[in-house]
Each structure stands twice: as C-alpha cells, then as structure tokens.
Amino acid sequence: RVDALPWIDPPPPLHWQLAEAELTALGVIVNGRLSALGQQALQLGMPVALAVMVCRAEREARDSALLLAALLLLKKRRQNST
C-alpha cells in the first residue's frame, strides 16, 4: 500500500509498518481501511492519538478531553520552540 501513494521519498518499510500497526491499535484503521472512528478523528485536525481520545470520550467528558488535548499540544509546542 505504500506503493499506492505518489511519494517523493517513500518512508522505510519498517516505519510504514509501525505507523499502520499504531493506527490499527487505535482503531483508526480496520482491515487496512479508515474506520468510522478514523473519519471522526480526521475531522478534528489534531494528532491521531489525541483525536481518538476526544472521539472516544463520553459526551459528559468531551470538554475535559478537548481541554486535555489542547494542553498537551501546547506543552509539546513549547518544548519544540526551546
């Protein structure tokens, strides 16, 4: 499947396999295809693991999950800027 995309420089096969395994473990990919959860997560425009956390949060906890995701993203940005 890595061959199906028009890469300038394709990723090493091991990196592709690890990414696919992580996305499968998160439930974003099922049988090599984007799941309903994956489609929801994609709409959030944030790192996949955080998007999955927000999507899986119960309605009552969704605001808390979004706040946590925002704080984690802010922390990462600050670490990357120093």
Short mmCIF file of C-alpha atoms in Angstrom, two decimals:
data_model
loop_
_atom_site.label_atom_id
_atom_site.label_comp_id
_atom_site.label_asym_id
_atom_site.label_seq_id
_atom_site.Cartn_x
_atom_site.Cartn_y
_atom_site.Cartn_z
CA ARG A 1 0.00 0.00 0.00
CA VAL A 2 2.91 2.36 0.49
CA ASP A 3 3.41 1.97 -3.28
CA ALA A 4 -0.08 3.36 -3.93
CA LEU A 5 0.92 6.89 -2.89
CA PRO A 6 2.99 9.25 -5.07
CA TRP A 7 5.90 9.73 -2.64
CA ILE A 8 8.90 11.88 -3.49
CA ASP A 9 10.83 9.77 -0.98
CA PRO A 10 8.83 6.82 0.34
CA PRO A 11 9.20 6.02 4.05
CA PRO A 12 11.23 2.98 5.03
CA PRO A 13 9.01 -0.13 5.09
CA LEU A 14 9.52 -0.60 8.84
CA HIS A 15 8.28 2.94 9.56
CA TRP A 16 5.22 2.34 7.41
CA GLN A 17 4.50 -0.95 9.19
CA LEU A 18 4.88 0.64 12.64
CA ALA A 19 2.56 3.52 11.72
CA GLU A 20 -0.02 1.12 10.32
CA ALA A 21 0.19 -1.04 13.48
CA GLU A 22 -0.33 2.01 15.72
CA LEU A 23 -3.30 3.25 13.68
CA THR A 24 -4.81 -0.24 13.80
CA ALA A 25 -4.28 -0.46 17.57
CA LEU A 26 -6.03 2.90 17.99
CA GLY A 27 -8.95 1.65 15.89
CA VAL A 28 -8.43 4.27 13.19
CA ILE A 29 -7.73 1.62 10.55
CA VAL A 30 -9.68 -1.63 10.31
CA ASN A 31 -8.74 -4.20 7.69
CA GLY A 32 -6.47 -1.65 6.03
CA ARG A 33 -9.25 0.94 5.62
CA LEU A 34 -10.17 4.09 7.50
CA SER A 35 -12.81 3.28 10.13
CA ALA A 36 -15.70 5.46 11.25
CA LEU A 37 -13.59 6.39 14.28
CA GLY A 38 -10.76 7.29 11.91
CA GLN A 39 -13.06 9.53 9.91
CA GLN A 40 -14.19 11.30 13.09
CA ALA A 41 -10.60 11.71 14.30
CA LEU A 42 -9.54 13.11 10.94
CA GLN A 43 -12.10 15.91 11.27
CA LEU A 44 -10.50 17.18 14.49
CA GLY A 45 -7.21 18.17 12.87
CA MET A 46 -5.01 17.11 15.77
CA PRO A 47 -2.55 14.25 16.36
CA VAL A 48 -4.29 10.93 15.93
CA ALA A 49 -3.92 9.62 19.48
CA LEU A 50 -5.39 12.81 20.94
CA ALA A 51 -8.19 12.87 18.37
CA VAL A 52 -9.09 9.27 19.23
CA MET A 53 -9.13 10.17 22.95
CA VAL A 54 -11.55 13.04 22.25
CA CYS A 55 -13.75 10.92 19.95
CA ARG A 56 -14.00 8.11 22.48
CA ALA A 57 -14.79 10.40 25.40
CA GLU A 58 -18.35 10.17 26.62
CA ARG A 59 -20.43 13.25 25.91
CA GLU A 60 -20.08 14.47 29.52
CA ALA A 61 -16.28 14.13 29.40
CA ARG A 62 -15.74 15.55 25.91
CA ASP A 63 -14.99 19.10 27.11
CA SER A 64 -12.40 17.74 29.54
CA ALA A 65 -10.86 15.58 26.81
CA LEU A 66 -10.62 18.59 24.46
CA LEU A 67 -9.02 20.70 27.20
CA LEU A 68 -6.50 17.95 27.96
CA ALA A 69 -5.67 17.59 24.26
CA ALA A 70 -5.16 21.35 23.95
CA LEU A 71 -2.88 21.43 27.00
CA LEU A 72 -0.80 18.53 25.69
CA LEU A 73 -0.45 20.20 22.28
CA LEU A 74 0.57 23.50 23.92
CA LYS A 75 3.15 21.72 26.07
CA LYS A 76 4.61 19.98 23.02
CA ARG A 77 4.81 23.28 21.08
CA ARG A 78 6.60 24.96 23.96
CA GLN A 79 9.09 22.08 24.20
CA ASN A 80 9.73 22.24 20.45
CA SER A 81 10.29 26.01 20.48
CA THR A 82 13.09 25.90 23.06
#
